CSV table of C-alpha atoms in Angstrom, one decimal:
chain,number,residue,atom,x,y,z
A,12,MET,CA,-0.2,0.0,0.2
A,13,THR,CA,1.1,3.4,-1.0
A,14,TYR,CA,0.9,6.6,-2.8
A,15,ILE,CA,2.7,7.0,-6.0
A,16,VAL,CA,2.7,10.3,-8.2
A,17,GLY,CA,3.7,10.5,-11.6
A,18,LEU,CA,4.7,14.1,-12.6
A,19,SER,CA,5.3,15.4,-16.0
A,20,TYR,CA,6.7,19.1,-16.3
A,21,ARG,CA,8.5,21.1,-18.9
A,22,GLY,CA,10.0,17.9,-20.3
A,23,MET,CA,11.0,16.2,-17.0
A,24,ASN,CA,9.1,13.3,-15.6
A,25,SER,CA,9.4,12.7,-11.7
A,26,ILE,CA,8.2,9.6,-9.6
A,27,VAL,CA,7.5,10.9,-5.8
A,28,ALA,CA,6.9,8.1,-3.5
A,29,ASP,CA,6.3,8.1,0.2
A,30,SER,CA,7.9,5.4,2.3
A,31,ARG,CA,5.4,3.4,4.1
A,32,GLN,CA,4.8,-0.2,4.1
A,33,SER,CA,1.5,-1.5,5.8
A,34,TRP,CA,-0.3,-4.9,6.7
A,35,ASN,CA,-3.7,-5.6,7.8
A,36,SER,CA,-3.9,-5.3,11.7
A,37,ASN,CA,-6.3,-7.2,14.1
A,38,VAL,CA,-8.3,-4.0,15.1
A,39,GLY,CA,-11.4,-3.3,12.7
A,40,ASN,CA,-10.1,-1.8,9.3
A,41,ARG,CA,-7.0,-0.2,10.6
A,42,LEU,CA,-3.5,-1.0,9.1
A,43,GLU,CA,-0.4,-1.6,10.9
A,44,GLY,CA,3.1,-0.5,9.3
A,45,ASP,CA,6.1,1.3,9.3
A,46,ASN,CA,7.9,3.9,7.5
A,47,HIS,CA,11.2,2.8,6.1
A,48,VAL,CA,10.7,1.7,2.7
A,49,LEU,CA,12.4,3.0,-0.5
A,50,LYS,CA,9.8,2.1,-3.4
A,51,SER,CA,11.8,4.0,-6.3
A,52,GLY,CA,14.6,3.6,-8.2
A,53,SER,CA,16.3,2.7,-11.6
A,54,LEU,CA,15.1,-0.3,-13.2
A,55,PHE,CA,17.7,-0.4,-15.9
A,56,PRO,CA,19.6,2.4,-18.0
A,57,GLY,CA,17.1,4.7,-19.1
A,58,CYS,CA,14.5,3.8,-16.9
A,59,ILE,CA,13.2,4.9,-13.5
A,60,PHE,CA,10.5,3.0,-11.3
A,61,GLY,CA,7.8,3.3,-8.3
A,62,ARG,CA,6.2,0.6,-6.9
A,63,ALA,CA,2.4,-0.2,-5.4
A,64,GLY,CA,0.7,-2.9,-4.2
A,65,ASN,CA,1.8,-6.1,-3.0
A,66,PRO,CA,5.6,-5.5,-2.4
A,67,LYS,CA,6.9,-9.2,-3.1
A,68,GLY,CA,5.0,-9.4,-6.5
A,69,SER,CA,6.9,-6.1,-7.8
A,70,ARG,CA,10.0,-6.9,-6.4
A,71,ASP,CA,10.2,-10.2,-8.3
A,72,LEU,CA,9.3,-9.0,-11.6
A,73,ILE,CA,12.1,-6.3,-11.2
A,74,LEU,CA,14.7,-8.8,-9.8
A,75,SER,CA,13.8,-11.3,-12.5
A,76,PHE,CA,14.4,-8.6,-15.2
A,77,LYS,CA,17.6,-7.8,-13.6
A,78,ASP,CA,18.7,-11.4,-13.5
A,79,PHE,CA,17.4,-11.5,-17.4
A,80,LEU,CA,20.0,-8.4,-18.3
A,81,ARG,CA,22.7,-10.3,-16.9
A,82,GLU,CA,23.2,-12.3,-20.2
A,83,LYS,CA,23.8,-9.1,-21.9
A,84,PRO,CA,24.2,-6.3,-19.7
A,85,ASP,CA,25.3,-3.9,-22.6
A,86,ASP,CA,22.6,-2.3,-24.9
A,87,SER,CA,21.3,1.0,-26.0
A,88,ILE,CA,18.5,2.8,-24.1
A,89,ALA,CA,15.9,1.9,-26.6
A,90,GLY,CA,17.5,-1.9,-26.9
A,91,PHE,CA,16.9,-2.1,-22.9
A,92,TRP,CA,13.3,-0.8,-23.1
A,93,ASN,CA,12.6,-3.3,-25.9
A,94,ARG,CA,13.9,-6.1,-24.0
A,95,PHE,CA,11.5,-5.1,-21.1
A,96,VAL,CA,8.6,-4.8,-23.4
A,97,ALA,CA,9.2,-8.6,-24.6
A,98,PHE,CA,10.0,-9.8,-21.2
A,99,ALA,CA,6.8,-8.1,-19.7
A,100,ASP,CA,4.6,-9.5,-22.4
A,101,ARG,CA,5.6,-13.4,-21.5
A,102,TYR,CA,6.1,-12.6,-17.8
A,103,ARG,CA,3.7,-14.8,-15.5
A,104,PHE,CA,2.1,-12.3,-13.2
A,105,PRO,CA,0.4,-13.6,-10.0
A,106,THR,CA,-3.5,-13.6,-10.4
A,107,ALA,CA,-4.7,-13.4,-6.9
A,108,PRO,CA,-6.3,-10.1,-5.9
A,109,GLU,CA,-4.3,-9.9,-2.6
A,110,GLU,CA,-1.0,-10.2,-4.9
A,111,ARG,CA,-1.8,-7.4,-7.2
A,112,PHE,CA,1.0,-5.0,-7.7
A,113,GLN,CA,1.6,-2.0,-10.0
A,114,ILE,CA,5.0,-0.2,-11.3
A,115,LEU,CA,4.9,3.2,-12.4
A,116,LEU,CA,7.8,3.6,-14.9
A,117,SER,CA,9.5,6.4,-16.8
A,118,THR,CA,11.4,5.7,-20.2
A,119,ARG,CA,13.5,7.9,-22.3
A,120,ALA,CA,13.6,5.2,-24.6
A,121,PHE,CA,11.7,7.6,-27.1
A,122,GLY,CA,13.8,10.8,-26.5
A,123,GLN,CA,11.4,12.9,-24.2
A,124,PRO,CA,10.6,10.7,-21.1
A,125,ARG,CA,7.2,8.8,-21.2
A,126,PHE,CA,5.3,6.9,-18.5
A,127,PHE,CA,4.1,3.4,-18.7
A,128,LEU,CA,2.6,1.4,-16.0
A,129,VAL,CA,3.0,-2.1,-15.3
A,130,ASP,CA,-0.1,-4.0,-13.9
A,131,SER,CA,-0.3,-7.4,-12.8
A,132,THR,CA,-3.7,-7.5,-13.9
A,133,THR,CA,-3.2,-5.8,-17.4
A,134,GLY,CA,0.6,-6.1,-18.2
A,135,LEU,CA,2.6,-3.3,-19.5
A,136,THR,CA,0.5,-0.2,-21.2
A,137,ALA,CA,1.2,3.3,-21.8
A,138,VAL,CA,-0.1,5.9,-19.4
A,139,ASP,CA,-2.0,8.3,-22.2
A,140,ASP,CA,-4.4,9.7,-19.4
A,141,LEU,CA,-2.3,12.3,-17.3
A,142,ARG,CA,-4.4,14.8,-15.5
A,143,SER,CA,-3.5,17.9,-17.0
A,144,ILE,CA,-3.2,20.9,-14.3
A,145,GLY,CA,-1.5,24.1,-14.5
A,146,GLY,CA,0.8,23.2,-17.5
A,147,ALA,CA,1.9,19.8,-15.8
A,148,GLY,CA,0.5,16.2,-16.1
A,149,LEU,CA,-0.3,14.1,-13.0
A,150,PHE,CA,-0.8,10.3,-12.5
A,151,THR,CA,-1.2,8.6,-9.2
A,152,LEU,CA,-1.5,5.0,-7.9
A,153,GLY,CA,-1.8,3.3,-4.8
A,154,SER,CA,-3.9,3.0,-1.7
A,155,GLY,CA,-3.9,6.9,-0.9
A,156,LYS,CA,-6.0,8.0,-4.3
A,157,GLU,CA,-9.0,7.9,-2.3
A,158,ALA,CA,-7.7,9.9,0.4
A,159,LEU,CA,-5.4,12.5,-1.7
A,160,ASP,CA,-6.5,12.7,-5.3
A,161,GLU,CA,-9.3,15.1,-5.1
A,162,GLN,CA,-7.4,17.5,-3.0
A,163,LEU,CA,-4.3,17.3,-4.9
A,164,PHE,CA,-5.6,17.9,-8.2
A,165,SER,CA,-7.5,20.8,-6.6
A,166,ASP,CA,-4.3,22.3,-5.2
A,167,PHE,CA,-1.5,22.0,-7.2
A,168,ALA,CA,-2.3,24.5,-10.0
A,169,GLY,CA,-1.9,26.9,-7.3
A,170,ARG,CA,1.5,25.6,-6.4
A,171,LEU,CA,2.7,25.6,-9.6
A,172,ALA,CA,1.6,29.4,-10.2
A,173,PHE,CA,3.5,29.9,-7.0
A,174,LEU,CA,6.6,28.6,-8.1
A,175,GLN,CA,6.5,30.5,-11.6
A,176,GLU,CA,6.0,34.0,-9.8
A,177,TYR,CA,8.6,32.7,-7.5
A,178,ALA,CA,11.3,32.1,-10.2
A,179,LYS,CA,10.6,35.4,-11.9
A,180,HIS,CA,11.8,37.4,-8.7
A,181,ASN,CA,14.6,35.0,-7.7
A,182,THR,CA,17.5,34.7,-10.0
A,183,LYS,CA,18.6,31.5,-8.2
A,184,ALA,CA,15.5,29.7,-8.8
A,185,ASP,CA,14.6,30.9,-12.5
A,186,GLY,CA,17.2,28.2,-13.9
A,187,PHE,CA,15.6,25.4,-11.8
A,188,LEU,CA,11.8,26.2,-12.4
A,189,GLN,CA,11.2,22.6,-14.2
A,190,GLU,CA,13.1,20.8,-11.1
A,191,LEU,CA,11.4,22.8,-8.4
A,192,ALA,CA,7.7,21.3,-9.2
A,193,PRO,CA,8.4,18.1,-7.6
A,194,TYR,CA,9.9,19.5,-4.4
A,195,ALA,CA,6.9,21.6,-4.1
A,196,LEU,CA,4.6,18.3,-4.6
A,197,ALA,CA,6.7,16.7,-2.1
A,198,LEU,CA,6.3,19.4,0.4
A,199,TRP,CA,2.6,19.1,-0.1
A,200,LEU,CA,2.4,15.5,0.5
A,201,ASN,CA,4.7,15.9,3.5
A,202,GLU,CA,2.4,18.5,5.1
A,203,ARG,CA,-0.2,15.7,5.6
A,204,SER,CA,1.8,12.7,6.1
A,205,THR,CA,3.8,14.3,9.0
A,206,SER,CA,1.3,16.5,10.7
A,207,PHE,CA,-2.4,16.7,10.9
A,208,GLU,CA,-3.5,13.9,8.7
A,209,ARG,CA,-0.8,11.6,9.5
A,210,VAL,CA,-2.6,8.9,11.9
A,211,SER,CA,-5.7,8.9,9.1
A,212,LEU,CA,-3.4,8.3,6.0
A,213,GLU,CA,-1.3,5.5,8.2
A,214,GLU,CA,-4.0,3.5,9.7
A,215,TYR,CA,-7.0,3.7,7.0
A,216,HIS,CA,-4.8,4.2,3.6
A,217,GLY,CA,-1.3,2.8,4.0
A,218,VAL,CA,0.4,6.1,3.3
A,219,GLY,CA,3.2,7.5,5.5
A,220,GLY,CA,6.4,8.6,6.1
A,221,LEU,CA,8.5,11.3,4.0
A,222,PHE,CA,7.9,11.4,0.6
A,223,HIS,CA,10.9,11.8,-2.1
A,224,PHE,CA,11.4,11.5,-5.6
A,225,ILE,CA,13.4,10.2,-8.6
A,226,LEU,CA,13.4,12.1,-11.8
A,227,GLN,CA,14.2,11.8,-15.5
A,228,VAL,CA,15.2,14.2,-18.4
A,229,ARG,CA,16.0,13.7,-22.0
A,230,ASP,CA,19.7,12.7,-21.2
A,231,CYS,CA,19.8,11.2,-17.7
A,232,GLU,CA,17.8,10.3,-14.4
A,233,ALA,CA,18.9,11.4,-10.9
A,234,TYR,CA,17.7,11.1,-7.4
A,235,GLN,CA,16.7,14.4,-5.7
A,236,LYS,CA,19.0,16.9,-4.5
A,237,PRO,CA,19.1,17.2,-0.5
A,238,ALA,CA,15.9,19.0,0.7
A,239,VAL,CA,14.3,20.3,4.1
A,240,TYR,CA,10.8,20.3,5.0
A,241,LEU,CA,10.3,22.4,8.1
A,242,MET,CA,6.7,21.7,9.6
A,243,VAL,CA,5.2,24.4,11.5
A,244,ALA,CA,2.2,24.4,14.0
A,245,SER,CA,0.5,27.0,16.6
A,246,SER,CA,-2.3,27.5,18.7
A,247,GLY,CA,-3.2,30.2,16.6
A,248,SER,CA,-1.0,33.1,17.9
A,249,ALA,CA,2.1,34.6,15.5
A,250,ASN,CA,3.7,34.4,19.0
A,251,ASP,CA,3.3,30.8,19.8
A,252,ILE,CA,5.0,28.4,16.9
A,253,ARG,CA,6.7,25.0,17.3
A,254,PHE,CA,8.2,23.3,14.5
A,255,TRP,CA,9.9,20.4,13.4
A,256,LEU,CA,12.5,19.5,10.7
A,257,HIS,CA,12.8,16.7,8.4
A,258,ARG,CA,15.9,16.3,5.8
A,259,VAL,CA,15.5,13.8,3.1
A,260,CYS,CA,19.1,13.2,1.2
A,261,PHE,CA,20.4,10.4,-1.1
A,262,VAL,CA,23.5,8.6,-1.4
A,263,ARG,CA,24.1,6.3,-3.9
A,264,ASN,CA,20.9,4.1,-3.5
A,265,TRP,CA,20.4,4.5,-0.1
A,266,LEU,CA,17.8,7.5,1.1
A,267,PHE,CA,18.6,9.2,4.5
A,268,VAL,CA,15.8,10.8,6.4
A,269,GLN,CA,17.0,13.0,9.4
A,270,TRP,CA,14.8,14.8,11.7
A,271,ASN,CA,14.9,17.3,14.7
A,272,SER,CA,12.5,18.7,16.7
A,273,GLU,CA,12.1,22.2,18.8
A,274,ASP,CA,12.3,20.3,22.1
A,275,GLY,CA,16.3,20.0,22.0
A,276,ASP,CA,16.3,16.2,21.9
A,277,GLY,CA,19.0,16.4,19.2
A,278,ALA,CA,19.1,15.2,15.4
A,279,HIS,CA,17.7,11.6,14.6
A,280,LYS,CA,18.8,9.7,11.5
A,281,GLU,CA,17.6,6.8,9.6
A,282,ALA,CA,18.5,5.1,6.3
A,283,TYR,CA,16.3,3.0,3.7
A,284,ILE,CA,17.6,1.2,0.7
A,285,ASP,CA,15.9,0.2,-2.6
A,286,ASP,CA,16.4,-3.5,-2.2
A,287,CYS,CA,15.7,-4.1,-5.8
A,288,SER,CA,19.1,-2.6,-6.3
A,289,LEU,CA,21.0,-5.1,-4.4
A,290,PRO,CA,22.5,-8.1,-6.2
A,291,PRO,CA,21.2,-11.5,-5.4
A,292,ARG,CA,23.1,-13.3,-2.2
A,293,GLN,CA,24.7,-16.6,-3.5
A,294,ASP,CA,23.0,-18.4,-0.6
A,295,GLY,CA,19.7,-17.4,-2.0
A,296,LYS,CA,18.6,-15.6,1.3
A,297,GLN,CA,17.3,-12.1,1.7
A,298,HIS,CA,20.0,-9.3,2.5
A,299,ASP,CA,20.2,-8.3,6.2
A,300,LEU,CA,19.7,-4.2,5.3
A,301,ASP,CA,21.1,-3.4,8.8
A,302,GLU,CA,23.9,-5.3,8.5
A,303,LEU,CA,24.6,-4.0,4.9
A,304,TYR,CA,24.3,-0.5,6.5
A,305,GLN,CA,26.8,-0.9,9.2
A,306,ASP,CA,29.1,-2.3,6.9
A,307,LEU,CA,29.0,1.0,4.3
A,308,ARG,CA,28.3,3.6,7.4
A,309,GLY,CA,31.2,5.1,7.3
A,310,ASN,CA,31.8,5.7,3.7
A,311,LEU,CA,28.1,6.8,3.4
A,312,GLU,CA,28.0,9.3,6.4
A,313,ALA,CA,31.1,10.5,5.0
A,314,GLU,CA,29.4,11.2,1.5
A,315,ILE,CA,26.2,13.0,3.5
A,316,ILE,CA,28.6,15.4,5.1
A,317,ASP,CA,30.2,16.4,1.5
A,318,GLN,CA,26.6,17.1,0.6
A,319,PRO,CA,24.9,20.6,0.8
A,320,PHE,CA,22.3,20.9,3.8
A,321,TYR,CA,19.6,21.6,1.3
A,322,PHE,CA,19.0,22.5,-2.2
A,323,PHE,CA,15.3,23.3,-1.6
A,324,CYS,CA,13.8,24.3,1.8
A,325,GLY,CA,9.9,24.2,2.2
A,326,VAL,CA,7.7,25.1,5.2
A,327,GLY,CA,4.5,23.0,5.7
A,328,PHE,CA,1.8,24.2,8.2
A,329,ALA,CA,0.5,21.1,10.3
A,330,ASP,CA,-3.1,22.8,10.6
A,331,CYS,CA,-4.8,22.7,7.3
A,332,LEU,CA,-6.6,26.3,8.2
A,333,PHE,CA,-3.0,28.0,8.0
A,334,ARG,CA,-2.1,26.3,4.7
A,335,ARG,CA,-2.6,29.6,3.0
A,336,SER,CA,0.8,30.3,1.5
A,337,MET,CA,4.1,28.5,0.1
A,338,ILE,CA,7.0,29.5,2.1
A,339,LEU,CA,10.5,28.3,0.5
A,340,HIS,CA,14.0,28.9,-0.1
A,341,VAL,CA,16.2,27.4,-3.2
A,342,THR,CA,20.2,27.7,-3.0
A,343,THR,CA,22.9,26.5,-4.5
A,344,GLU,CA,25.4,28.8,-2.5
A,345,LYS,CA,24.8,27.5,1.0
A,346,ASP,CA,23.1,30.5,2.4
A,347,TYR,CA,20.8,28.7,4.6
A,348,GLN,CA,17.8,30.0,6.1
A,349,ILE,CA,17.9,27.3,8.8
A,350,ASP,CA,20.7,26.1,11.1
A,351,PRO,CA,19.8,22.4,12.7
A,352,ASN,CA,22.6,23.1,15.3
A,353,GLY,CA,21.4,25.6,17.3
A,354,PRO,CA,21.9,26.1,21.0
A,355,GLY,CA,21.2,23.1,22.9
A,356,ASN,CA,20.5,20.9,19.5
A,357,THR,CA,17.5,23.3,18.6
A,358,VAL,CA,16.8,24.4,15.3
A,359,ARG,CA,17.5,28.0,14.6
A,360,ILE,CA,15.8,30.0,11.7
A,361,ARG,CA,16.9,33.0,10.7
A,362,PRO,CA,15.1,36.3,11.3
A,363,ALA,CA,13.6,37.4,8.1
A,364,PHE,CA,12.7,33.8,7.4
A,365,PHE,CA,11.0,33.5,10.6
A,366,GLU,CA,9.1,36.5,10.0
A,367,MET,CA,7.6,35.1,7.0
A,368,ILE,CA,6.6,32.3,8.8
A,369,ARG,CA,4.7,34.2,11.2
A,370,ASP,CA,3.3,36.2,9.0
A,371,ASN,CA,1.1,33.4,7.7
A,372,PHE,CA,-0.2,33.2,11.4
A,373,ARG,CA,-1.5,36.9,11.6
A,374,PRO,CA,-5.0,37.8,10.7
């Protein structure tokens, strides 16, 4: 169970995904789960994916195709795609309803990135029904559709319009307008998955954790750059503001999630990996991901330190009544508006940026 959003905007395709894995509980129709799963990645050169539904089914298909590629690991982008089409055409999909899965793909085999969908009930098909919103195209799948689709389709045009105005008046952002759209989408989703709507989304829709994305343009694909999502809450007064910080950072095929709250309890960090990217073990057993992380920890954390604190910083509001505007900062020059290492391990915000946040709570 999950929520996957395919976003097509100005020649760039992005696949935005949550990080929750759910299973049925013994309490009514509630779901249990945890927020430690990376469901997106690179399927093969020129093709990225995001997977929803039965995790074993989608993982088996991906690993089966990667194993098939080992017979001929070198090919053109179009050659890889044609081999996948033939593979999917003869693949034996599971038929039980509880085993259903979907995988959203984006390929540049045709030049401009295009979305396709693998559905265990229908096979591989092109995605030709993108929802057109504000110059962008959206396609969603997963258990979160009922809870999130309608509001997303209603709100996202306004977000894109804001980004266009922001880029006009911010020379640092102007060259990144195309790339900012998935960050704005992830911010909108993280507002809901980490604050007021969190419990409902997790327990009844199987959606949760931090949203993140992988992107594709005509000549390459890549995971997102480091991003900070600052969530803010207030009793209704501009003088009573509480906040907590989340940071998303990719290193190789690992997703690092860091968070820090206002209570001074310090920074916390977790690492998730796309388990479809790991080669099979010789003994046929599954990888111990905790053990794998500990083996690589020193090198991975050194690479984290080498990355910028953030490229995109967005402010989200816990209470839907105060979601009146977008507040963000984009930088490639390290002029950060947030310092996660304030006195007593608190998060410190620059005065001008903090005033923008306070203004949102004023009548």
